[in-house]
PDB file of C-alpha atoms in Angstrom:
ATOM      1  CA  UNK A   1     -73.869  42.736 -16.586  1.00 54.00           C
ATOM      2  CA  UNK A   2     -70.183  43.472 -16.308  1.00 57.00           C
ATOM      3  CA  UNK A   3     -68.384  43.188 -12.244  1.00 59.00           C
ATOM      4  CA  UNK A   4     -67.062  46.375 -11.279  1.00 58.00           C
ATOM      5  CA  UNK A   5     -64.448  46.469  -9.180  1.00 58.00           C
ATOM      6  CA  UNK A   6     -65.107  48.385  -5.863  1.00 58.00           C
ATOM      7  CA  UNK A   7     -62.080  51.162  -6.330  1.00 59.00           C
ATOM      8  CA  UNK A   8     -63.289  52.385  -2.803  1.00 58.00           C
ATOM      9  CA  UNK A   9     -63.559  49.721  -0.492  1.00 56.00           C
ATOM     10  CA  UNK A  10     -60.369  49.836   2.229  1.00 57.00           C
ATOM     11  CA  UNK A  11     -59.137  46.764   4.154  1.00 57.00           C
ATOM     12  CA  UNK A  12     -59.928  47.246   8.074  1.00 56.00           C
ATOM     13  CA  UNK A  13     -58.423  43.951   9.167  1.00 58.00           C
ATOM     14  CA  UNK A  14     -55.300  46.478  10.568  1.00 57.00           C
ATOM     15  CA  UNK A  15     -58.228  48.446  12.810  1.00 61.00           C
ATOM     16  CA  UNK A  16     -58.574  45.856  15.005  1.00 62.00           C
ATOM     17  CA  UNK A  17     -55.612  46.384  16.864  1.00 75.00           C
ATOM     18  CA  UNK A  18     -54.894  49.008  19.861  1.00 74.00           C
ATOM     19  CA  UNK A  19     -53.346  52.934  18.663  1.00 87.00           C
ATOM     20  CA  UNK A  20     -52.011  52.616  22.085  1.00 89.00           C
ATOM     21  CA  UNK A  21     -50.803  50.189  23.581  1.00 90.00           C
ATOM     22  CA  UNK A  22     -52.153  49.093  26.844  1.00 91.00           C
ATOM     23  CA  UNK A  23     -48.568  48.959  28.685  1.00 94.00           C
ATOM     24  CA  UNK A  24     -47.884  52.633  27.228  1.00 94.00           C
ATOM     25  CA  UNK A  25     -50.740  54.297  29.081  1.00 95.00           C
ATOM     26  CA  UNK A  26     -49.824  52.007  32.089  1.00 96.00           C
ATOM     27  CA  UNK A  27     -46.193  53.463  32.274  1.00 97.00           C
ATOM     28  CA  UNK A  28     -47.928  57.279  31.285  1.00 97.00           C
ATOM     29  CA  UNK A  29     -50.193  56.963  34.256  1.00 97.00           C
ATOM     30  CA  UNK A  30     -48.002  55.622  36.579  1.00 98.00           C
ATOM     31  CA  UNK A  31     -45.201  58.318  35.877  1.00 98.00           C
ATOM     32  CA  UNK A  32     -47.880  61.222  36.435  1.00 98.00           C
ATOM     33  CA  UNK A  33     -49.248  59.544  39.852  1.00 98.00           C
ATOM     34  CA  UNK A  34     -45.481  59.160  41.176  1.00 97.00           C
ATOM     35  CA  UNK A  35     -45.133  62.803  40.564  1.00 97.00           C
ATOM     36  CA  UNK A  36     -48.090  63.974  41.898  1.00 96.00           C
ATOM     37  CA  UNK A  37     -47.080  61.637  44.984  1.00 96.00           C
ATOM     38  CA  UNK A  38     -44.047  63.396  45.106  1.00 92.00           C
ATOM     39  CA  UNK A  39     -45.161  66.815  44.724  1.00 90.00           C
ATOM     40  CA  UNK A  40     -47.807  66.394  47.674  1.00 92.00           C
ATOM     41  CA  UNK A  41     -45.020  64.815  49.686  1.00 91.00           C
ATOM     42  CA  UNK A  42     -42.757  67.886  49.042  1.00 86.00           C
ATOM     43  CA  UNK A  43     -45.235  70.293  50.321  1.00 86.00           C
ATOM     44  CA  UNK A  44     -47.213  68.745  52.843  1.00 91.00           C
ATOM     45  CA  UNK A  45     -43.570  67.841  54.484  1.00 91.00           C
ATOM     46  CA  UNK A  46     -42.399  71.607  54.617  1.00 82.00           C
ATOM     47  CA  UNK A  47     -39.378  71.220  52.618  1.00 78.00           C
ATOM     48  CA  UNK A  48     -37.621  74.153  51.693  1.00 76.00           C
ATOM     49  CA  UNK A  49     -38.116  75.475  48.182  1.00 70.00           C
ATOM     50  CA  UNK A  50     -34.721  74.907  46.332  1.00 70.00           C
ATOM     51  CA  UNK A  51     -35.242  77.232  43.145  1.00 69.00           C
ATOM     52  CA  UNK A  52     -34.481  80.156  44.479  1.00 70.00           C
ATOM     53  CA  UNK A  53     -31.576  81.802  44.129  1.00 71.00           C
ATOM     54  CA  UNK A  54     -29.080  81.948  47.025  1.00 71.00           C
ATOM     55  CA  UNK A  55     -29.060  84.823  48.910  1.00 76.00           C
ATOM     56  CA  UNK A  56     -25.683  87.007  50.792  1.00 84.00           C
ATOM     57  CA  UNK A  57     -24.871  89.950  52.153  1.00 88.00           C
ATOM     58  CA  UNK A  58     -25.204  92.715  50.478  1.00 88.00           C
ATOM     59  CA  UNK A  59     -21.803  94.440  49.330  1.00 90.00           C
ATOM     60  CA  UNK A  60     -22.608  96.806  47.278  1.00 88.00           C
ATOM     61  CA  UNK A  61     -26.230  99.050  46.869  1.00 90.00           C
ATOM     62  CA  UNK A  62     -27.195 102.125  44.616  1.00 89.00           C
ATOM     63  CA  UNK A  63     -29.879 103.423  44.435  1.00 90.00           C
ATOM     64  CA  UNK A  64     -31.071 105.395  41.428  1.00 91.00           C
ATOM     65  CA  UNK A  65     -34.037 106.266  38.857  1.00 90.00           C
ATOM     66  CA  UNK A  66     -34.274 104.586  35.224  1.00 89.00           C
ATOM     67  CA  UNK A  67     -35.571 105.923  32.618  1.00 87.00           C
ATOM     68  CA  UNK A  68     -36.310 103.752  28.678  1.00 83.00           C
ATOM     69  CA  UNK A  69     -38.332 103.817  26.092  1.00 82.00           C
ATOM     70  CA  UNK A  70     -39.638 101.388  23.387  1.00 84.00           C
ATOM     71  CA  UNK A  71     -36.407 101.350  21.490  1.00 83.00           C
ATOM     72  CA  UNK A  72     -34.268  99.863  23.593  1.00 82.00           C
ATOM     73  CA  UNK A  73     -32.267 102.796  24.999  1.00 85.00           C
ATOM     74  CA  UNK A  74     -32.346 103.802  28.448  1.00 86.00           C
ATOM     75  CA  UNK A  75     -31.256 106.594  30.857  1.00 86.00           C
ATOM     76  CA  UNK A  76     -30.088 105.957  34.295  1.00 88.00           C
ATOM     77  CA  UNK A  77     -29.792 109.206  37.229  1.00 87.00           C
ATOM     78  CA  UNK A  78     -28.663 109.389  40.701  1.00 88.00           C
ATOM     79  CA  UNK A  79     -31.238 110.202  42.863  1.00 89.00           C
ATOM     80  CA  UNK A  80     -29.829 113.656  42.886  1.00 88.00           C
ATOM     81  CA  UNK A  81     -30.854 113.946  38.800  1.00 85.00           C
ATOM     82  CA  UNK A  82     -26.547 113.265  37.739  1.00 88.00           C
ATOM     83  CA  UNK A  83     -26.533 111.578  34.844  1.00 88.00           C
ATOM     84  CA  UNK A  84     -25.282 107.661  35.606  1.00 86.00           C
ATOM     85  CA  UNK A  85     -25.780 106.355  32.194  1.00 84.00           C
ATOM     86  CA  UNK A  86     -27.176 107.362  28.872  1.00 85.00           C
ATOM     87  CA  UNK A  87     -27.554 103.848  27.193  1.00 84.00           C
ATOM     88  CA  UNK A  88     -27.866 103.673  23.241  1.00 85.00           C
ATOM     89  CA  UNK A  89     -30.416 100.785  21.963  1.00 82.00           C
ATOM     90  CA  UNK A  90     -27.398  98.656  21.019  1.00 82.00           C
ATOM     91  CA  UNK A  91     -26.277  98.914  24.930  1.00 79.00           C
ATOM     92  CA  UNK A  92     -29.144  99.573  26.694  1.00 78.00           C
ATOM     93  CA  UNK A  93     -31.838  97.172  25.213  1.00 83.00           C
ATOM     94  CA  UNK A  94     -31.784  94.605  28.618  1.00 84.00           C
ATOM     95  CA  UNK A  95     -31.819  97.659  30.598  1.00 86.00           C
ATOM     96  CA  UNK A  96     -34.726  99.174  28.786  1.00 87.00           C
ATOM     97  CA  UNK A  97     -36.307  95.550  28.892  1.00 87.00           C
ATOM     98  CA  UNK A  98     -36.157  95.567  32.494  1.00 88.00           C
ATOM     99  CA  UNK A  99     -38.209  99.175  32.595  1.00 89.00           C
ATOM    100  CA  UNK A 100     -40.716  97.999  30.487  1.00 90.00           C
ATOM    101  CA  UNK A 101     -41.139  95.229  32.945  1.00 91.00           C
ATOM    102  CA  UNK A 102     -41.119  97.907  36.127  1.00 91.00           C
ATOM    103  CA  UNK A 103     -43.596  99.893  34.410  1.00 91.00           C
ATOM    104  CA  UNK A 104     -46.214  97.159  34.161  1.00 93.00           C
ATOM    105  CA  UNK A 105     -45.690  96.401  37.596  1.00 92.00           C
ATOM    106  CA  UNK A 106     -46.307  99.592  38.865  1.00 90.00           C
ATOM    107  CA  UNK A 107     -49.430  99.903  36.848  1.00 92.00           C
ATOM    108  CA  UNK A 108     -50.851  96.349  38.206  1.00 93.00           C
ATOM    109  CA  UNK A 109     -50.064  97.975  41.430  1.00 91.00           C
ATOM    110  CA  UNK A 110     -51.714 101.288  40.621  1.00 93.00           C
ATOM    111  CA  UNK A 111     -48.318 103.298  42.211  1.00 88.00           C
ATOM    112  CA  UNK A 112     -46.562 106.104  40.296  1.00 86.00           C
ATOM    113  CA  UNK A 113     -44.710 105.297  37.352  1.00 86.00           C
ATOM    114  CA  UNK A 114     -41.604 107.055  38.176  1.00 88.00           C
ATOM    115  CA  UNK A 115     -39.829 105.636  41.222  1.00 88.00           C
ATOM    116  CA  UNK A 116     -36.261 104.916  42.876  1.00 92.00           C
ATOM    117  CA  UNK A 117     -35.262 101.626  42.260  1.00 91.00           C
ATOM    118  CA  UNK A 118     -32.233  99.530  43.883  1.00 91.00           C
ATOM    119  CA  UNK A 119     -29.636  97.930  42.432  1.00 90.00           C
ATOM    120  CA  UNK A 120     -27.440  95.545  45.124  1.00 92.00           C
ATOM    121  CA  UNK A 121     -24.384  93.391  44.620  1.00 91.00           C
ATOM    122  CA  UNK A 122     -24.031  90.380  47.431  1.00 90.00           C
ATOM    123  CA  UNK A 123     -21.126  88.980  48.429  1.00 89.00           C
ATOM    124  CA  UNK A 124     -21.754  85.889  46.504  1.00 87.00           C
ATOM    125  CA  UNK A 125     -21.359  87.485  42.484  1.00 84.00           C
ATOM    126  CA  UNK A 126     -25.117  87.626  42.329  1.00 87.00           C
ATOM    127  CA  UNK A 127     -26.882  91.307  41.355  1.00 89.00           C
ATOM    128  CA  UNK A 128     -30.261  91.841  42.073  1.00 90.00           C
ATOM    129  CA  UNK A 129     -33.220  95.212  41.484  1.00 91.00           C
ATOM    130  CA  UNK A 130     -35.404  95.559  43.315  1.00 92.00           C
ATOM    131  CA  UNK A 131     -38.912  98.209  42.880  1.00 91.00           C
ATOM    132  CA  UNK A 132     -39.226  99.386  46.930  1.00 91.00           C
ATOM    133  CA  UNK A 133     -42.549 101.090  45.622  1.00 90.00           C
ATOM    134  CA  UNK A 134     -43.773  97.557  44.397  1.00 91.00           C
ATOM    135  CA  UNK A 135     -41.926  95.068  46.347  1.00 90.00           C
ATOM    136  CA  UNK A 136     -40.743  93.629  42.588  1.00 90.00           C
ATOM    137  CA  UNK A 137     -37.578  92.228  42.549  1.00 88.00           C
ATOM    138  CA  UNK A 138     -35.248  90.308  40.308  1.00 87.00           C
ATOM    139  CA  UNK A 139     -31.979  88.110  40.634  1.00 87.00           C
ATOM    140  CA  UNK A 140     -30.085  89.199  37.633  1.00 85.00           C
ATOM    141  CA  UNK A 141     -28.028  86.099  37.050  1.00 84.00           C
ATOM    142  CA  UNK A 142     -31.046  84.218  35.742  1.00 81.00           C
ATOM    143  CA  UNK A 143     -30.832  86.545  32.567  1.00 85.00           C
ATOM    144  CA  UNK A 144     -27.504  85.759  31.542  1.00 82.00           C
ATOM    145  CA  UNK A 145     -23.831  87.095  32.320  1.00 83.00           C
ATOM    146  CA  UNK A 146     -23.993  89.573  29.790  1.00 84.00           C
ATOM    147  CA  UNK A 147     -27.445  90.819  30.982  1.00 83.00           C
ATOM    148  CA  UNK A 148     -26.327  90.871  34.451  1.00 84.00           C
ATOM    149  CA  UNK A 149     -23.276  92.623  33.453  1.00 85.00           C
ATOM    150  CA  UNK A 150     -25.164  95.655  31.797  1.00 83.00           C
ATOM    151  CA  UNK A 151     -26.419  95.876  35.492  1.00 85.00           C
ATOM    152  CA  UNK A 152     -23.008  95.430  37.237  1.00 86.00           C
ATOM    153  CA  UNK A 153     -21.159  98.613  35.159  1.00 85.00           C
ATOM    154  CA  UNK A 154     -24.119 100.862  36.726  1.00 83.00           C
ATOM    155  CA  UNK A 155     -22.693  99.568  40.425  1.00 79.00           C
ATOM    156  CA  UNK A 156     -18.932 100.220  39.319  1.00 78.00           C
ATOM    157  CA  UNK A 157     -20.208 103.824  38.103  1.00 72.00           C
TER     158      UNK A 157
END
């Protein structure tokens, strides 16, 4: 009878040895208990939360009503109905962004969909809208310059 070589058989003398090493999940563990140390220590202490933007004095305010659709352009009135802004998609697309984004809010908060909204400039650079109907609000900055910007030629209008 003629020895056949065994094509299949595989070597598991390398399967012995850890996938991870010991010191690796040491180090892993450690790292996540020193956070979770320091997180607990953070709040438990009553330090002051440090991501938020900085706030001012308000310099500048207008209130108005904005208008968008899913296209990207936008529409922006005084109070009064005068025409503020008639934005194109190519210019209004962060402005109709941030609409979009009102309009869900107001529906989670079951209030009418149309609504004043503020826009205020602080003495620091920073521009922030706010939704009185929701209590929604936004710092501006933390979209970009040119988003913030968009925002800022509404103010100077």
């Amino acid at each position: 009878m003629a020895q056949t070589d065994n094509i299949h058989a595989t070597d598991r003398t390398g399967h012995d040895k850890e996938l991870v090493p010991r010191v690796l999940v040491f180090a892993v563990c450690t790292f996540v208990l020193i956070v979770l140390a320091l997180v607990t220590w953070s709040r438990l202490s009553g330090q002051p939360v440090t991501y938020t933007p900085p706030t001012g004095t308000i310099t500048h305010e207008r209130t108005f009503n904005l208008s968008g659709d899913m296209s990207g352009s936008a529409i922006v009135t005084d109070l009064d109905g005068t025409l503020i802004a008639d934005l194109n998609p190519k210019e209004g697309g962060f402005i109709s962004g941030v609409w979009r984004v009102i309009q869900r809010e107001r529906t989670k908060h079951r209030v009418a969909l149309e609504g004043p909204l503020t826009l205020v400039r602080y003495d620091n650079g920073r521009i922030a809208i706010h939704d009185p109907s929701t209590g929604w609000s936004a710092d501006l900055m933390g979209f970009g310059i040119d988003n913030a910007k968009a925002f800022a030629r509404l103010l100077a209008q």
